[in-house]
CSV table of C-alpha atoms and ligand atoms in Angstrom, one decimal:
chain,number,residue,atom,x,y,z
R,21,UNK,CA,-77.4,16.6,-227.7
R,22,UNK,CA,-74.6,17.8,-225.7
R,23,UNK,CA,-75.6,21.4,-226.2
R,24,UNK,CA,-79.5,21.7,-226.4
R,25,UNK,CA,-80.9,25.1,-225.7
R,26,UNK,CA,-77.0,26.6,-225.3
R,27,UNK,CA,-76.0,29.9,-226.5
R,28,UNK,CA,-73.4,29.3,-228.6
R,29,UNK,CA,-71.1,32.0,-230.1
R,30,UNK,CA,-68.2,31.1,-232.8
R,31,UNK,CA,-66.3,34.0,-233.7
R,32,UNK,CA,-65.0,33.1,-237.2
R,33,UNK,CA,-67.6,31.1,-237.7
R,34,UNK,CA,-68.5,31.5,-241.8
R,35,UNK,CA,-65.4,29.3,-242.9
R,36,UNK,CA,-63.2,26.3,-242.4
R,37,UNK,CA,-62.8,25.0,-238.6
R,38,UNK,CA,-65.7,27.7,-237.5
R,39,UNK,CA,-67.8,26.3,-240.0
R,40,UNK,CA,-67.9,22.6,-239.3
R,41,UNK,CA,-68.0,23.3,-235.5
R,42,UNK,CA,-71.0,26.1,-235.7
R,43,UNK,CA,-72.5,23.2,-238.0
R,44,UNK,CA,-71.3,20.6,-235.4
R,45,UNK,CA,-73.2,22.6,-232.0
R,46,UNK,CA,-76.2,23.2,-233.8
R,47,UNK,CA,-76.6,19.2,-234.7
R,48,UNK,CA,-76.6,19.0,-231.0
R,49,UNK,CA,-78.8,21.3,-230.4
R,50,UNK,CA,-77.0,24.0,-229.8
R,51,UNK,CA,-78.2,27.8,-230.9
R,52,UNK,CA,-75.6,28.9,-232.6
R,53,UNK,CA,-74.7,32.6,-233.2
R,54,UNK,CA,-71.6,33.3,-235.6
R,55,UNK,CA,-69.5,36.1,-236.8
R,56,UNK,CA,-66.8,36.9,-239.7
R,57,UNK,CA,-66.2,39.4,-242.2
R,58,UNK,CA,-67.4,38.2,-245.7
R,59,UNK,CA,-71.2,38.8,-245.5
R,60,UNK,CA,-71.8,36.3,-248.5
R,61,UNK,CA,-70.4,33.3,-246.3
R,62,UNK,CA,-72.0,34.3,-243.3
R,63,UNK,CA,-75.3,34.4,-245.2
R,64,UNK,CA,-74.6,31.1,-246.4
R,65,UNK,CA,-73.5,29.5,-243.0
R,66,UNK,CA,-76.5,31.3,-241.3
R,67,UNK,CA,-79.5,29.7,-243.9
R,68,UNK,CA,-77.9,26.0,-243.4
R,69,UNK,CA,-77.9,26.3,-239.5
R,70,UNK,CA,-81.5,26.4,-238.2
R,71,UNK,CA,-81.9,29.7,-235.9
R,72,UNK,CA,-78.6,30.8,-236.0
R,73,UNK,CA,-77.9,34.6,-236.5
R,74,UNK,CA,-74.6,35.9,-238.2
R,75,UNK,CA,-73.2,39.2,-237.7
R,76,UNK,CA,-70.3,40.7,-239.8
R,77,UNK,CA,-67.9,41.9,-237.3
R,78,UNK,CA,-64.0,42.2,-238.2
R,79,UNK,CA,-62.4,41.0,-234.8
R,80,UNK,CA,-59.5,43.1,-234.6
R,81,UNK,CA,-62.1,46.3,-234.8
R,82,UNK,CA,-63.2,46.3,-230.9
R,83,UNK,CA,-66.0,48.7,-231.1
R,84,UNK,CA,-67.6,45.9,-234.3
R,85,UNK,CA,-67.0,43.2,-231.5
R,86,UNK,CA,-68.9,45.3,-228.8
R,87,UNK,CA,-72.1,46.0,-231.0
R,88,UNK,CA,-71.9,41.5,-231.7
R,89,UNK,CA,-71.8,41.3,-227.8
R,90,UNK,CA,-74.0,43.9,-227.0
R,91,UNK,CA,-76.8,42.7,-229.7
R,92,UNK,CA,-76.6,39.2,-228.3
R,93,UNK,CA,-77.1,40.8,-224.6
R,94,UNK,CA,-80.3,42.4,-225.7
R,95,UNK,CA,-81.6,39.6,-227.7
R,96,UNK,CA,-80.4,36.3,-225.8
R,97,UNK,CA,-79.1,37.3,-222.3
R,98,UNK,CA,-76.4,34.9,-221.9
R,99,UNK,CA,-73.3,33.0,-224.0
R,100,UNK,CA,-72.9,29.6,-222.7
R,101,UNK,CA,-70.1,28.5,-224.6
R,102,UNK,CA,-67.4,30.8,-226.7
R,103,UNK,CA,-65.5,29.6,-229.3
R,104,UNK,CA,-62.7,32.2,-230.8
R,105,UNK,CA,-61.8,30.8,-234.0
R,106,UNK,CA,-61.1,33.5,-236.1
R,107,UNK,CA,-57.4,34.0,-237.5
R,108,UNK,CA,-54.6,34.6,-240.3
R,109,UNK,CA,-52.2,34.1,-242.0
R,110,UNK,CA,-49.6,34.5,-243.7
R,111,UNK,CA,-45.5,34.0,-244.5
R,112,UNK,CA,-42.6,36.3,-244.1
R,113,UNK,CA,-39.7,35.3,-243.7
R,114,UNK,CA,-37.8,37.7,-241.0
R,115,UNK,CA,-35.9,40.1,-243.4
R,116,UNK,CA,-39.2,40.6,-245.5
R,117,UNK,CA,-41.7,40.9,-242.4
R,118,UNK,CA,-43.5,44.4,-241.9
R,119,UNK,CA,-44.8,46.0,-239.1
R,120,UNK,CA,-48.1,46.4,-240.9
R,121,UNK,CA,-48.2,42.2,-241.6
R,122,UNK,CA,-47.4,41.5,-237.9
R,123,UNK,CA,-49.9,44.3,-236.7
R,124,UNK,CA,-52.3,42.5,-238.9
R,125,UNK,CA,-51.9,39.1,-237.8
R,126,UNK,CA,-51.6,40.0,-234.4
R,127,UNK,CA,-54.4,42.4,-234.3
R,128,UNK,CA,-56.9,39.2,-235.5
R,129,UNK,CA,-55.3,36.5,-234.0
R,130,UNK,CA,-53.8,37.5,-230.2
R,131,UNK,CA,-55.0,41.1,-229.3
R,132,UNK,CA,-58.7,40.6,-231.2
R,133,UNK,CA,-59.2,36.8,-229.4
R,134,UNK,CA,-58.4,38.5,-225.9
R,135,UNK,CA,-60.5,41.2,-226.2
R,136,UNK,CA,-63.3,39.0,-227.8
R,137,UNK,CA,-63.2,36.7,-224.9
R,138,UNK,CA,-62.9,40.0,-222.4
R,139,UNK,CA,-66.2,41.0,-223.9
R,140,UNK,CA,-68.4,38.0,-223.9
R,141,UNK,CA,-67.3,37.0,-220.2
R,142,UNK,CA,-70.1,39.8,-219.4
R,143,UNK,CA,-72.2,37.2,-220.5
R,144,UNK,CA,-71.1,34.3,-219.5
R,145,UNK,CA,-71.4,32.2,-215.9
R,146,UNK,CA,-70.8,29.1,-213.9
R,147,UNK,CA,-70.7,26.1,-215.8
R,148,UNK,CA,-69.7,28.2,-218.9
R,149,UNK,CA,-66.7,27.4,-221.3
R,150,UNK,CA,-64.3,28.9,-223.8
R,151,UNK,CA,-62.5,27.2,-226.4
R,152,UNK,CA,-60.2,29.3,-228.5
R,153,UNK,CA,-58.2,28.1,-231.7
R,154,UNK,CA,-54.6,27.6,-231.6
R,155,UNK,CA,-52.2,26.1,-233.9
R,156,UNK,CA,-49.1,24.1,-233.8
R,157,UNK,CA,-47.4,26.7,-235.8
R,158,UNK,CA,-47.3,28.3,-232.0
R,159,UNK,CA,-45.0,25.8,-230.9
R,160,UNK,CA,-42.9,24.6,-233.7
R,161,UNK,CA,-40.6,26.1,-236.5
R,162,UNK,CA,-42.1,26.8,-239.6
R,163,UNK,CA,-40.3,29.4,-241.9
R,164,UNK,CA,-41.9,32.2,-242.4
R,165,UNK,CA,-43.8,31.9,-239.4
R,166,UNK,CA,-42.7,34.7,-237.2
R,167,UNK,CA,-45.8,36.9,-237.1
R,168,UNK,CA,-48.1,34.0,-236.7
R,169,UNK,CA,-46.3,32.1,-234.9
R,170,UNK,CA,-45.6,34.7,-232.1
R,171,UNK,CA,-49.5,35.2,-232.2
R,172,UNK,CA,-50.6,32.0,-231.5
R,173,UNK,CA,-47.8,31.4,-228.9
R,174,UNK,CA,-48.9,34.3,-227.2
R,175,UNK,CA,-53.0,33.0,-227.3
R,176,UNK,CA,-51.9,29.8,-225.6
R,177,UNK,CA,-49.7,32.2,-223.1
R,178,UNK,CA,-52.6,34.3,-222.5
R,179,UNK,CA,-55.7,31.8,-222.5
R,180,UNK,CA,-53.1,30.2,-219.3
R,181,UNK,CA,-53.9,33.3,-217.4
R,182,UNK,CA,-57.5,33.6,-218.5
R,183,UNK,CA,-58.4,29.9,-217.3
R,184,UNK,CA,-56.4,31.0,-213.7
R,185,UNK,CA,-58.4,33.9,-213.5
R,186,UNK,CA,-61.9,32.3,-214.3
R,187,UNK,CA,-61.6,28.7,-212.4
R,188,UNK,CA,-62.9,30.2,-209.3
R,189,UNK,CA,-66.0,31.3,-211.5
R,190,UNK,CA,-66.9,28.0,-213.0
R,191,UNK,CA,-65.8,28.8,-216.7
R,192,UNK,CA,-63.7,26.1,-218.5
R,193,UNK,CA,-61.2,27.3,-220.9
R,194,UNK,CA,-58.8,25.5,-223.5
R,195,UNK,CA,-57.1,25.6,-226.8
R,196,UNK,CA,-57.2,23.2,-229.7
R,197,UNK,CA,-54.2,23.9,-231.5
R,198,UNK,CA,-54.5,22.2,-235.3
R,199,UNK,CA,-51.8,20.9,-237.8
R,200,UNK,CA,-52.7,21.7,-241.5
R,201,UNK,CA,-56.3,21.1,-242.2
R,202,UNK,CA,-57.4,21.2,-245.8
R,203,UNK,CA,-59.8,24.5,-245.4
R,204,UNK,CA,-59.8,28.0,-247.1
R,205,UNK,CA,-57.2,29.2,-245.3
R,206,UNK,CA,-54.7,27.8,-247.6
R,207,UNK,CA,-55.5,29.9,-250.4
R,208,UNK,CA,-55.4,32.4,-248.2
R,209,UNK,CA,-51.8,33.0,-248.1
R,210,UNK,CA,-51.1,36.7,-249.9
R,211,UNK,CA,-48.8,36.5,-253.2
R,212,UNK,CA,-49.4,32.3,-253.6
R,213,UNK,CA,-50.1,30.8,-256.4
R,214,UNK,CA,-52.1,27.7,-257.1
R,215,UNK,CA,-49.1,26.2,-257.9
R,216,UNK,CA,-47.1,27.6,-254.4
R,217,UNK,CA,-50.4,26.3,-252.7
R,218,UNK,CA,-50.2,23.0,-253.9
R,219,UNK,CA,-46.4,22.5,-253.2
R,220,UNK,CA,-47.4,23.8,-249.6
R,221,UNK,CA,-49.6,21.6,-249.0
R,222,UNK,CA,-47.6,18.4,-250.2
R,223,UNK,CA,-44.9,19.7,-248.1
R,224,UNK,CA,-47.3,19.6,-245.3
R,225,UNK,CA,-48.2,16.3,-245.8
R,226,UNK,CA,-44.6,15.0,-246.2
R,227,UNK,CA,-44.4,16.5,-242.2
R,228,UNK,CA,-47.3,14.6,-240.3
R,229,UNK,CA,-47.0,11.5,-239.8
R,230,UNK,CA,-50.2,10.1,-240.8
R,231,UNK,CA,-49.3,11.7,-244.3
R,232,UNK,CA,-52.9,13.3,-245.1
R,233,UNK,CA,-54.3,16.6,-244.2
R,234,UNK,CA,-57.0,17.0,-241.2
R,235,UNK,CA,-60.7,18.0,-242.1
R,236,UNK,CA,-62.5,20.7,-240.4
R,237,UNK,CA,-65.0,18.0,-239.1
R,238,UNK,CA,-62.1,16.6,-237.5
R,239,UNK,CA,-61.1,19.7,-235.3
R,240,UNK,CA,-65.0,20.6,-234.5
R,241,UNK,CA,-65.0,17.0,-233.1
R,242,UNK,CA,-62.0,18.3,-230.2
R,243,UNK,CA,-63.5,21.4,-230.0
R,244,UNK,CA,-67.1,20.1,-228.9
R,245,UNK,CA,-65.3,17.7,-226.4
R,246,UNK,CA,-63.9,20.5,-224.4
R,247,UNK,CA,-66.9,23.1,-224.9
R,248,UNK,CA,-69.0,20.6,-223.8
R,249,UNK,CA,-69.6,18.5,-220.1
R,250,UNK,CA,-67.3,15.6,-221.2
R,251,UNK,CA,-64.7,17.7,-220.3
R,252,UNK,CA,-65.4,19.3,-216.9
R,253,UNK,CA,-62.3,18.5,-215.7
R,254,UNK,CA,-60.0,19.7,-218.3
R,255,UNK,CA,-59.2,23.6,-218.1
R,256,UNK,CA,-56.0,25.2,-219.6
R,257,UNK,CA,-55.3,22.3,-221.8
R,258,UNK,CA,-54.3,22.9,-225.2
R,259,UNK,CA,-55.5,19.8,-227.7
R,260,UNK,CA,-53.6,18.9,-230.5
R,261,UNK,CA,-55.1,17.8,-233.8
R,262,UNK,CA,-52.8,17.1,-235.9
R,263,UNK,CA,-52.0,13.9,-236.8
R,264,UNK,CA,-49.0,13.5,-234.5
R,265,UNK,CA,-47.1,16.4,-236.3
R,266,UNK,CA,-46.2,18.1,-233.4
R,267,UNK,CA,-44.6,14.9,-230.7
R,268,UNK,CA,-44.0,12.8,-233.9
R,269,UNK,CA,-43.0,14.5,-236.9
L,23,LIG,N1,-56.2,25.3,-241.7
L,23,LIG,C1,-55.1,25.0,-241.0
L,23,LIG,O1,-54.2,24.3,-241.4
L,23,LIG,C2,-54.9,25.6,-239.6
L,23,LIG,C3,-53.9,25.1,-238.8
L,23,LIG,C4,-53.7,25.6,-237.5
L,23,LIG,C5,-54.5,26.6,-237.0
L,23,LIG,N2,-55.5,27.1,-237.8
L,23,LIG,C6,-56.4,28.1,-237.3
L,23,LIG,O2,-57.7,27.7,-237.4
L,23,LIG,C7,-58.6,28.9,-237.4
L,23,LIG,C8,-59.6,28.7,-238.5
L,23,LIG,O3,-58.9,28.7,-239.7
L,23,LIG,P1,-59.4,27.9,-240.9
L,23,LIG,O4,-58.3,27.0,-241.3
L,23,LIG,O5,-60.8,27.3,-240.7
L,23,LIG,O6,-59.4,29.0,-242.1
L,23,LIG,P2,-60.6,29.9,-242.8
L,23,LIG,O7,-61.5,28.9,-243.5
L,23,LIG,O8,-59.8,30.9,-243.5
L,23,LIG,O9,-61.4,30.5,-241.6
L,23,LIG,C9,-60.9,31.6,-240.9
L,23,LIG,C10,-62.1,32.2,-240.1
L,23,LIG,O10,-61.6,33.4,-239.4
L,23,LIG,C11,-62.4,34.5,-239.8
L,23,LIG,N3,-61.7,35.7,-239.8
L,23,LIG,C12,-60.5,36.0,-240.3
L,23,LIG,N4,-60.1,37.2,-240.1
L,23,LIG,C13,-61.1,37.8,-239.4
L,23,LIG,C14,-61.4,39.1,-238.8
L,23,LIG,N5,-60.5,40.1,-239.0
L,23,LIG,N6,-62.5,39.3,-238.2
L,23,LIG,C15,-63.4,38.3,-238.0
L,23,LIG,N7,-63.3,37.1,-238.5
L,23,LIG,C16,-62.1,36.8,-239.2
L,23,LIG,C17,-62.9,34.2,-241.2
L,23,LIG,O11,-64.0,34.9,-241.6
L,23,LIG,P3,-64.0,35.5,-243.1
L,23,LIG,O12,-64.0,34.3,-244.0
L,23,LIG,O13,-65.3,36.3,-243.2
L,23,LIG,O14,-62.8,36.4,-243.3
L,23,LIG,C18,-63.2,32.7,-241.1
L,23,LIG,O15,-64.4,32.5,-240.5
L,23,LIG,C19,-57.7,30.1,-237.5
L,23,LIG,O16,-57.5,30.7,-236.2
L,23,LIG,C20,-56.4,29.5,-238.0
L,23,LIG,O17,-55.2,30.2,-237.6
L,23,LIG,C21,-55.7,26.6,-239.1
C-alpha cells in the first residue's frame, strides 16, 4: 500500500501503459484521477477503479488541461504524484513528414507533457513526485521516427531541467522510457494495416533481445517504483523497460 490516501493523477490514463498503472496505484491504495480523450474508455477505466474520477481532456488543448487541474483543486486540494503518460504516434519517413504530423505529435507528446506538468505543480508539494513516459524511440534510430523521436528526446531533455528546478522543493521527477509494449498504440499507427501491424510487431520482436513484447503491467511496475518512497533517492533518471533493446539489441 505504497500509495494509500494519495492523490494520484495519470494523464492518459484510459489505455495501454496509463491503464495498468492507474489500475496498479489504486491496488495500493492510491485515489486515482485519470484523463484521455475517448469518453467510452475513460468510462470504462473509471467504473473498474474504485473512486477514481476521469475527465476527458485532449492534452495538447491547454485551456481542457486547466479546467482537469483546476476541478481537481476545488475538489481534492492537492496531487501527490503525476504521471504524464499520454502520447502518439506515428511513421514518416523524412521526405513524407508534414508540419501538421510533427505539430501533432509534438503538441501531445513534448509541448502538452510540459505544460501538463507546469499546471499540476500548483498542486503539488514536498515529498511529491512526477513520472512522465518516455520511449526508447527517443534515443535510438527507428525509421520513420523523426517526429516522435524528436518529441520524446526533447521530454527527457526537458524533464532534466524540471527535476533541477524542483529538487530544492522536495518533488522527485523521472522518465520511464519503454521498448514495444503490446498495447493499443500499435493499431494506432495512421494508414497500417493489420497485416503492416503484424509485420511491425514481429520486426519488433526480432530487435529486443528477450524476443517478446513487454506488457503494460510490466511498465506500471517501473513506474510505481519511482512515484513511490522506494525511490527517494532517484530524481532525473530515465528507466528503461525494454527488454535490453536499447544497451543490447
Ligand atoms: N506501446 C509501446 O510500444 C510504447 C513504447 C514506448 C513508449 N510508449 C509511450 O507510452 C505511452 C502510453 O502509450 P500506450 O502504448 O499505452 O498506448 P495507448 O494505449 O494508445 O495509450 C495512449 C494514451 O495516451 C492518451 N492520449 C493520446 N493522445 C492524447 C491527447 N491528445 N490528449 C489526452 N490523452 C491522449 C490516450 O487516450 P485516448 O485513448 O483517449 O486517446 C491513452 O490514454 C505513450 O506516451 C507512448 O508514446 C509506448
Amino acid at each position: 500500500m505504497r500509495f494509500k490516501d494519495k492523490i494520484i493523477l495519470v494523464v492518459g490514463g484510459n489505455s495501454g501503459i496509463g491503464l495498468a498503472s492507474a489500475q496498479a496505484f489504486a491496488a495500493e491504495g492510491g485515489i486515482v484521477r485519470l484523463t484521455g480523450r475517448d469518453q467510452a474508455t475513460i468510462d470504462a477505466a473509471v467504473a473498474g477503479i474504485d473512486g477514481a474520477r476521469g475527465y476527458s481532456a485532449d492534452i495538447a488543448d491547454l485551456d481542457a488541461m486547466e479546467a482537469v487541474i483546476a476541478d481537481i483543486a476545488a475538489q481534492d486540494g492537492r496531487i501527490d504524484t503525476l504521471f504524464v503518460n499520454a502520447g502518439v504516434g506515428g511513421f514518416a519517413p523524412i521526405r513524407d513528414l508534414t508540419p501538421a504530423d510533427w505539430d501533432h505529435v509534438h503538441g501531445v507528446n513534448l509541448r502538452g507533457c510540459v505544460f501538463a506538468i507546469q499546471k499540476a505543480l500548483r498542486l503539488m508539494g514536498r515529498g511529491g513526485s512526477i513520472v512522465a513516459t518516455g520511449s526508447i524511440g527517443g534515443h535510438a534510430f527507428v525509421p520513420g521516427n523523426t517526429a516522435y523521436a524528436a518529441a520524446k528526446g526533447g521530454l527527457y531533455a526537458a524533464l532534466k531541467v524540471i527535476a533541477g528546478e524542483l529538487v530544492s522543493e522536495g518533488i522527485r521527477v523521472n522518465l520511464v522510457s519503454p521498448g514495444p509494449i503490446e498495447t493499443p498504440l500499435l493499431h494506432r499507427n495512421p494508414g497500417m494495416s493489420g497485416a503492416d501491424v503484424d509485420n511491425l510487431r514481429e520486426a519488433m520482436i526480432a530487435a529486443v533481445p528477450m524476443k517478446r513484447m513487454g506488457r503494460a503491467e510490466e511498465v506500471a511496475l517501473a513506474v510505481l517504483f519511482l512515484a513511490s518512497e522506494e525511490a527517494s533517492f532517484i530524481t532525473a533518471a530515465n528507466l528503461f523497460v525494454d527488454g535490453g533493446t536499447l544497451e543490447l539489441g
